[in-house]
mmCIF file of C-alpha atoms in Angstrom:
data_model
loop_
_atom_site.group_PDB
_atom_site.id
_atom_site.type_symbol
_atom_site.label_atom_id
_atom_site.label_comp_id
_atom_site.label_asym_id
_atom_site.label_seq_id
_atom_site.Cartn_x
_atom_site.Cartn_y
_atom_site.Cartn_z
ATOM 1 C CA MET P 20 88.768 104.658 84.684
ATOM 2 C CA MET P 21 87.659 106.203 88.185
ATOM 3 C CA ASP P 22 87.897 103.602 90.968
ATOM 4 C CA GLU P 23 84.359 102.034 91.382
ATOM 5 C CA ASN P 24 84.568 102.457 95.184
ATOM 6 C CA ASN P 25 85.003 106.244 95.104
ATOM 7 C CA PHE P 26 81.671 107.124 93.029
ATOM 8 C CA GLN P 27 79.565 104.392 94.550
ATOM 9 C CA GLU P 28 79.373 106.432 97.710
ATOM 10 C CA SER P 29 77.811 109.276 95.993
ATOM 11 C CA LEU P 30 75.570 107.697 93.084
ATOM 12 C CA ARG P 31 74.881 104.076 92.155
ATOM 13 C CA LEU P 32 76.585 102.355 89.416
ATOM 14 C CA VAL P 33 74.590 100.531 87.019
ATOM 15 C CA ASN P 34 75.580 98.598 83.884
ATOM 16 C CA VAL P 35 73.694 99.275 80.764
ATOM 17 C CA THR P 36 72.196 96.023 79.234
ATOM 18 C CA ARG P 37 70.170 97.010 76.517
ATOM 19 C CA TYR P 38 69.758 100.114 74.153
ATOM 20 C CA VAL P 39 65.904 100.389 73.701
ATOM 21 C CA MET P 40 65.577 103.613 71.491
ATOM 22 C CA PRO P 41 67.007 107.092 70.982
ATOM 23 C CA LEU P 42 65.056 109.941 72.449
ATOM 24 C CA ARG P 43 65.523 112.547 69.660
ATOM 25 C CA GLU P 44 64.043 115.606 71.474
ATOM 26 C CA GLY P 45 67.392 116.953 72.150
ATOM 27 C CA GLY P 46 70.359 117.435 70.057
ATOM 28 C CA SER P 47 72.728 115.097 72.036
ATOM 29 C CA LEU P 48 70.643 111.941 71.322
ATOM 30 C CA PRO P 49 69.978 110.668 74.749
ATOM 31 C CA ALA P 50 68.293 107.208 74.876
ATOM 32 C CA LEU P 51 65.998 105.093 76.798
ATOM 33 C CA ALA P 52 68.071 102.126 77.937
ATOM 34 C CA GLU P 53 67.738 99.169 80.427
ATOM 35 C CA ALA P 54 70.354 98.463 83.178
ATOM 36 C CA ASP P 55 71.308 95.215 85.072
ATOM 37 C CA ASP P 56 69.279 96.564 88.054
ATOM 38 C CA GLY P 57 66.129 96.054 86.105
ATOM 39 C CA PHE P 58 65.285 99.607 85.707
ATOM 40 C CA SER P 59 64.870 101.851 82.604
ATOM 41 C CA TYR P 60 66.888 105.101 82.346
ATOM 42 C CA VAL P 61 67.488 107.886 80.208
ATOM 43 C CA LEU P 62 70.976 107.631 79.311
ATOM 44 C CA LYS P 63 73.089 110.722 78.638
ATOM 45 C CA PHE P 64 76.362 109.995 76.579
ATOM 46 C CA LYS P 65 79.609 111.461 77.125
ATOM 47 C CA GLY P 66 80.376 111.115 73.393
ATOM 48 C CA ALA P 67 77.658 113.425 72.425
ATOM 49 C CA GLY P 68 77.193 117.161 72.006
ATOM 50 C CA GLN P 69 79.128 118.837 74.592
ATOM 51 C CA ARG P 70 80.735 115.677 75.719
ATOM 52 C CA GLU P 71 81.573 115.159 79.232
ATOM 53 C CA LYS P 72 80.799 118.938 80.042
ATOM 54 C CA ALA P 73 77.039 118.259 79.698
ATOM 55 C CA LEU P 74 77.459 115.397 82.188
ATOM 56 C CA ILE P 75 79.266 117.418 84.631
ATOM 57 C CA ALA P 76 76.544 120.039 84.615
ATOM 58 C CA GLU P 77 73.822 117.381 84.780
ATOM 59 C CA LEU P 78 75.535 115.637 87.874
ATOM 60 C CA ILE P 79 76.089 119.067 89.714
ATOM 61 C CA GLY P 80 72.988 120.764 88.771
ATOM 62 C CA GLY P 81 70.546 117.570 89.472
ATOM 63 C CA GLU P 82 72.143 116.655 92.476
ATOM 64 C CA LEU P 83 72.200 120.049 93.952
ATOM 65 C CA ALA P 84 68.340 120.495 92.926
ATOM 66 C CA ARG P 85 67.624 117.112 94.725
ATOM 67 C CA ARG P 86 69.258 118.224 97.958
ATOM 68 C CA LEU P 87 67.569 121.301 97.820
ATOM 69 C CA GLY P 88 64.318 119.696 98.042
ATOM 70 C CA PHE P 89 63.225 119.433 94.351
ATOM 71 C CA LYS P 90 61.678 116.361 92.734
ATOM 72 C CA VAL P 91 64.484 114.984 90.341
ATOM 73 C CA PRO P 92 64.821 111.496 88.774
ATOM 74 C CA GLU P 93 67.521 109.636 90.568
ATOM 75 C CA LEU P 94 70.903 110.002 89.030
ATOM 76 C CA VAL P 95 73.065 106.872 88.434
ATOM 77 C CA PHE P 96 76.493 106.367 86.792
ATOM 78 C CA ALA P 97 75.956 104.193 83.796
ATOM 79 C CA ASN P 98 78.601 101.888 82.544
ATOM 80 C CA LEU P 99 78.899 101.079 78.777
ATOM 81 C CA ASP P 100 80.905 98.094 78.048
ATOM 82 C CA GLU P 101 83.108 98.128 74.703
ATOM 83 C CA ALA P 102 81.064 95.500 73.328
ATOM 84 C CA PHE P 103 77.804 97.248 73.912
ATOM 85 C CA GLY P 104 76.032 98.613 70.521
ATOM 86 C CA ARG P 105 77.970 96.469 67.995
ATOM 87 C CA SER P 106 74.487 95.145 66.657
ATOM 88 C CA GLU P 107 72.872 98.656 66.490
ATOM 89 C CA GLY P 108 72.034 99.307 62.827
ATOM 90 C CA ASP P 109 72.100 103.028 62.891
ATOM 91 C CA GLU P 110 75.506 104.401 62.057
ATOM 92 C CA GLU P 111 75.021 107.568 63.914
ATOM 93 C CA ILE P 112 73.970 105.669 66.939
ATOM 94 C CA GLN P 113 76.552 103.210 66.641
ATOM 95 C CA ASP P 114 79.340 105.859 66.537
ATOM 96 C CA LEU P 115 77.928 107.435 69.415
ATOM 97 C CA LEU P 116 77.856 104.283 71.519
ATOM 98 C CA LYS P 117 81.532 103.549 70.556
ATOM 99 C CA SER P 118 82.723 107.073 71.660
ATOM 100 C CA SER P 119 80.776 106.692 74.933
ATOM 101 C CA GLN P 120 82.311 103.448 76.253
ATOM 102 C CA GLY P 121 82.972 103.630 79.863
ATOM 103 C CA LEU P 122 81.490 105.988 82.393
ATOM 104 C CA ASN P 123 78.194 107.994 81.551
ATOM 105 C CA LEU P 124 75.481 109.180 83.395
ATOM 106 C CA ALA P 125 71.565 108.255 83.454
ATOM 107 C CA LEU P 126 68.458 109.499 85.002
ATOM 108 C CA HIS P 127 65.848 107.060 86.147
ATOM 109 C CA PHE P 128 62.832 106.812 83.676
ATOM 110 C CA LEU P 129 59.668 108.159 84.790
ATOM 111 C CA SER P 130 57.232 105.960 82.978
ATOM 112 C CA ARG P 131 54.105 107.687 81.682
ATOM 113 C CA ALA P 132 55.358 110.962 82.787
ATOM 114 C CA LEU P 133 53.784 114.057 81.064
ATOM 115 C CA THR P 134 55.702 116.981 79.529
ATOM 116 C CA PHE P 135 54.900 120.014 81.655
ATOM 117 C CA ASP P 136 52.337 122.356 79.600
ATOM 118 C CA PRO P 137 52.538 125.901 80.863
ATOM 119 C CA GLY P 138 49.251 126.695 79.506
ATOM 120 C CA ALA P 139 47.465 123.719 81.119
ATOM 121 C CA SER P 140 49.516 122.812 84.266
ATOM 122 C CA LEU P 141 49.209 124.693 87.457
ATOM 123 C CA VAL P 142 52.177 125.618 89.435
ATOM 124 C CA ASP P 143 51.979 127.716 92.570
ATOM 125 C CA GLU P 144 54.215 130.873 92.964
ATOM 126 C CA TYR P 145 56.393 129.720 95.448
ATOM 127 C CA LEU P 146 57.579 126.529 93.844
ATOM 128 C CA ALA P 147 57.910 128.552 90.341
ATOM 129 C CA SER P 148 60.127 131.042 92.398
ATOM 130 C CA ARG P 149 62.386 128.417 93.845
ATOM 131 C CA ILE P 150 62.926 126.942 90.372
ATOM 132 C CA VAL P 151 63.572 130.087 88.723
ATOM 133 C CA TRP P 152 65.914 131.341 91.385
ATOM 134 C CA PHE P 153 67.889 127.985 91.137
ATOM 135 C CA ASP P 154 68.059 128.017 87.323
ATOM 136 C CA ALA P 155 69.500 131.615 87.601
ATOM 137 C CA TRP P 156 72.031 130.530 90.162
ATOM 138 C CA ILE P 157 73.340 127.623 88.138
ATOM 139 C CA THR P 158 73.029 129.439 85.045
ATOM 140 C CA ASN P 159 70.743 127.014 83.244
ATOM 141 C CA VAL P 160 69.513 128.569 80.029
ATOM 142 C CA ASP P 161 67.308 125.331 79.082
ATOM 143 C CA ARG P 162 63.888 125.769 80.847
ATOM 144 C CA THR P 163 62.055 127.744 78.285
ATOM 145 C CA PHE P 164 58.636 127.627 76.615
ATOM 146 C CA ARG P 165 60.207 125.778 73.691
ATOM 147 C CA ASN P 166 61.907 123.241 75.949
ATOM 148 C CA THR P 167 60.616 123.231 79.433
ATOM 149 C CA ASN P 168 62.670 120.258 80.905
ATOM 150 C CA LEU P 169 59.734 119.566 83.568
ATOM 151 C CA LEU P 170 57.545 116.707 83.706
ATOM 152 C CA ILE P 171 54.421 115.881 85.532
ATOM 153 C CA TRP P 172 54.814 112.601 87.385
ATOM 154 C CA ASN P 173 52.331 111.343 90.089
ATOM 155 C CA LYS P 174 50.779 114.763 90.014
ATOM 156 C CA GLU P 175 54.241 116.435 91.000
ATOM 157 C CA LEU P 176 56.469 118.541 89.037
ATOM 158 C CA TRP P 177 59.805 117.087 88.359
ATOM 159 C CA LEU P 178 62.990 118.673 87.034
ATOM 160 C CA ILE P 179 65.197 117.192 84.365
ATOM 161 C CA ASP P 180 67.959 117.879 82.133
ATOM 162 C CA HIS P 181 70.439 120.313 83.607
ATOM 163 C CA GLY P 182 73.248 119.707 80.945
ATOM 164 C CA ALA P 183 73.150 123.239 79.551
ATOM 165 C CA ALA P 184 73.941 124.645 82.873
ATOM 166 C CA PHE P 185 77.242 126.205 84.168
ATOM 167 C CA LEU P 186 77.867 128.161 81.060
ATOM 168 C CA PHE P 187 81.209 129.351 82.343
ATOM 169 C CA HIS P 188 82.881 126.017 81.847
ATOM 170 C CA HIS P 189 82.577 126.333 78.114
ATOM 171 C CA SER P 190 85.122 129.509 78.485
ATOM 172 C CA TRP P 191 86.955 128.494 81.568
ATOM 173 C CA ASP P 192 88.841 131.546 81.883
ATOM 174 C CA ASN P 193 86.025 133.834 82.474
ATOM 175 C CA TRP P 194 84.466 131.907 85.410
ATOM 176 C CA GLU P 195 84.511 134.975 87.771
ATOM 177 C CA LYS P 196 82.717 137.113 85.156
ATOM 178 C CA HIS P 197 79.963 134.666 84.762
ATOM 179 C CA ALA P 198 79.588 134.186 88.368
ATOM 180 C CA LEU P 199 78.671 137.801 88.804
ATOM 181 C CA SER P 200 76.520 138.076 85.674
ATOM 182 C CA PRO P 201 72.841 139.075 86.063
ATOM 183 C CA PHE P 202 72.004 136.113 83.676
ATOM 184 C CA ALA P 203 69.740 137.984 81.292
ATOM 185 C CA THR P 204 68.418 134.533 79.769
ATOM 186 C CA ILE P 205 66.143 134.556 82.844
ATOM 187 C CA LYS P 206 63.797 136.487 80.749
ATOM 188 C CA ASP P 207 62.954 133.200 78.732
ATOM 189 C CA HIS P 208 62.297 131.023 81.744
ATOM 190 C CA VAL P 209 58.928 129.256 81.375
ATOM 191 C CA LEU P 210 58.119 129.706 84.990
ATOM 192 C CA LEU P 211 59.171 133.423 85.178
ATOM 193 C CA PRO P 212 55.619 134.755 85.058
ATOM 194 C CA LYS P 213 54.764 132.844 88.166
ATOM 195 C CA ALA P 214 57.906 133.606 90.095
ATOM 196 C CA THR P 215 56.460 136.192 92.428
ATOM 197 C CA GLU P 216 58.567 135.139 95.617
ATOM 198 C CA LEU P 217 62.139 135.481 94.602
ATOM 199 C CA GLU P 218 62.960 137.624 97.662
ATOM 200 C CA LYS P 219 61.690 135.084 99.985
ATOM 201 C CA VAL P 220 63.478 132.216 98.154
ATOM 202 C CA ASP P 221 66.653 134.075 98.008
ATOM 203 C CA ALA P 222 66.719 134.421 101.846
ATOM 204 C CA GLU P 223 65.948 130.854 102.219
ATOM 205 C CA MET P 224 68.408 129.342 99.681
ATOM 206 C CA LYS P 225 71.240 131.571 101.415
ATOM 207 C CA GLU P 226 70.398 129.662 104.696
ATOM 208 C CA LEU P 227 70.021 126.216 103.015
ATOM 209 C CA ILE P 228 73.152 126.350 100.738
ATOM 210 C CA THR P 229 76.462 125.862 102.600
ATOM 211 C CA PRO P 230 80.035 125.551 101.496
ATOM 212 C CA GLU P 231 79.996 122.030 102.688
ATOM 213 C CA LEU P 232 76.957 121.173 100.410
ATOM 214 C CA ILE P 233 78.362 122.711 97.481
ATOM 215 C CA ARG P 234 81.708 120.905 97.903
ATOM 216 C CA GLU P 235 79.932 117.396 98.617
ATOM 217 C CA VAL P 236 78.258 117.659 95.122
ATOM 218 C CA VAL P 237 81.101 118.847 93.345
ATOM 219 C CA ASP P 238 83.403 116.213 94.690
ATOM 220 C CA MET P 239 80.875 113.706 93.002
ATOM 221 C CA VAL P 240 81.981 114.538 89.482
ATOM 222 C CA PRO P 241 84.538 111.802 88.260
ATOM 223 C CA GLU P 242 87.954 112.741 87.486
ATOM 224 C CA GLU P 243 87.981 111.410 84.185
ATOM 225 C CA TRP P 244 85.055 113.497 83.041
ATOM 226 C CA ILE P 245 86.897 116.737 84.344
ATOM 227 C CA LEU P 246 90.206 115.733 82.841
ATOM 228 C CA ALA P 247 88.722 115.152 79.508
ATOM 229 C CA GLY P 248 88.104 118.874 78.931
ATOM 230 C CA ARG P 249 91.733 119.757 79.364
ATOM 231 C CA ASP P 250 90.921 122.958 81.192
ATOM 232 C CA THR P 251 92.917 122.354 84.421
ATOM 233 C CA GLU P 252 95.889 120.223 84.990
ATOM 234 C CA THR P 253 94.111 118.302 87.872
ATOM 235 C CA ALA P 254 90.846 117.498 88.813
ATOM 236 C CA GLU P 255 91.025 119.091 92.167
ATOM 237 C CA GLU P 256 91.860 122.613 90.358
ATOM 238 C CA ALA P 257 88.769 122.329 88.356
ATOM 239 C CA ARG P 258 86.555 121.275 91.527
ATOM 240 C CA GLU P 259 87.961 124.356 93.309
ATOM 241 C CA VAL P 260 86.764 126.555 90.312
ATOM 242 C CA TYR P 261 83.078 124.875 90.261
ATOM 243 C CA ALA P 262 82.769 125.281 94.004
ATOM 244 C CA ALA P 263 84.168 128.851 93.868
ATOM 245 C CA PHE P 264 81.900 129.692 90.994
ATOM 246 C CA LEU P 265 78.628 128.534 92.951
ATOM 247 C CA LYS P 266 79.893 130.308 96.148
ATOM 248 C CA LEU P 267 80.534 133.544 94.611
ATOM 249 C CA ARG P 268 77.263 133.521 92.526
ATOM 250 C CA LEU P 269 75.420 132.734 95.860
ATOM 251 C CA GLU P 270 77.002 135.603 97.579
ATOM 252 C CA ASN P 271 76.108 138.117 95.008
ATOM 253 C CA SER P 272 72.631 136.293 94.340
ATOM 254 C CA ARG P 273 71.118 140.130 94.441
ATOM 255 C CA VAL P 274 72.311 140.450 90.934
ATOM 256 C CA PHE P 275 70.436 137.987 89.454
ATOM 257 C CA VAL P 276 67.435 138.191 91.571
ATOM 258 C CA ASN P 277 67.063 141.766 90.495
ATOM 259 C CA GLU P 278 67.320 140.621 87.025
ATOM 260 C CA ALA P 279 64.686 138.126 87.280
ATOM 261 C CA ASN P 280 62.362 140.479 89.005
ATOM 262 C CA ASP P 281 62.818 143.145 86.333
ATOM 263 C CA ALA P 282 62.253 140.519 83.491
ATOM 264 C CA ARG P 283 59.107 139.369 85.288
ATOM 265 C CA LYS P 284 57.764 142.845 85.680
ATOM 266 C CA ALA P 285 58.439 143.501 81.870
ATOM 267 C CA LEU P 286 56.056 140.642 81.028
ATOM 268 C CA ILE P 287 53.005 142.127 82.983
#
């Protein structure tokens, strides 16, 4: 278990007190839960789906988005006590809770938020361009018409669910190839039709994103999550790869910007 003092400097730590209900929209069975700070959270389990790698992508992607000025629900570390969930009647959920004891990740629950409807919700072209650029940078495949992972809350657009980003960490040896990829999946992005200002955004992002920013966010990932994947011998080695991936992709952003522009023009 990671030393509490290390990660409290970056994200708050809460203890989950009550499992409210599963949120079955996704395949990883996130849940609505309550914590000891009195707030409700969407809880992401390390025992689900892509296990810790989904939490790593969620943390790095979500925190980078927040620091770049996007609206993202607060991310917190969420501790599950070993006794938690013993009274849960659903066998599948009980197994999930047992395999997720310890440190998990949660997003502040946005009460009464509405799912973004691309046919009914207006998004200005600059914001759409920023989101498309960002998702292409972190290789986030999961912001499509089928599953937008966008919410409207207090009349503002909020980004959620970055657990499908960083495709390279599922085939660790190919990270440089992934960093230089055009990311053809961007053609399916829900906001691509509106992303007319990618050139402007590209220049701005290259000014905003520094090596220090990348490293600060990557360093927030708990060592135990990294080592669970057994891709590297040390957590520091893996953090270096995550940081190098983001830097190399940023330096070669023209590759994915051109791909996005070409894909958008093909839609017209």
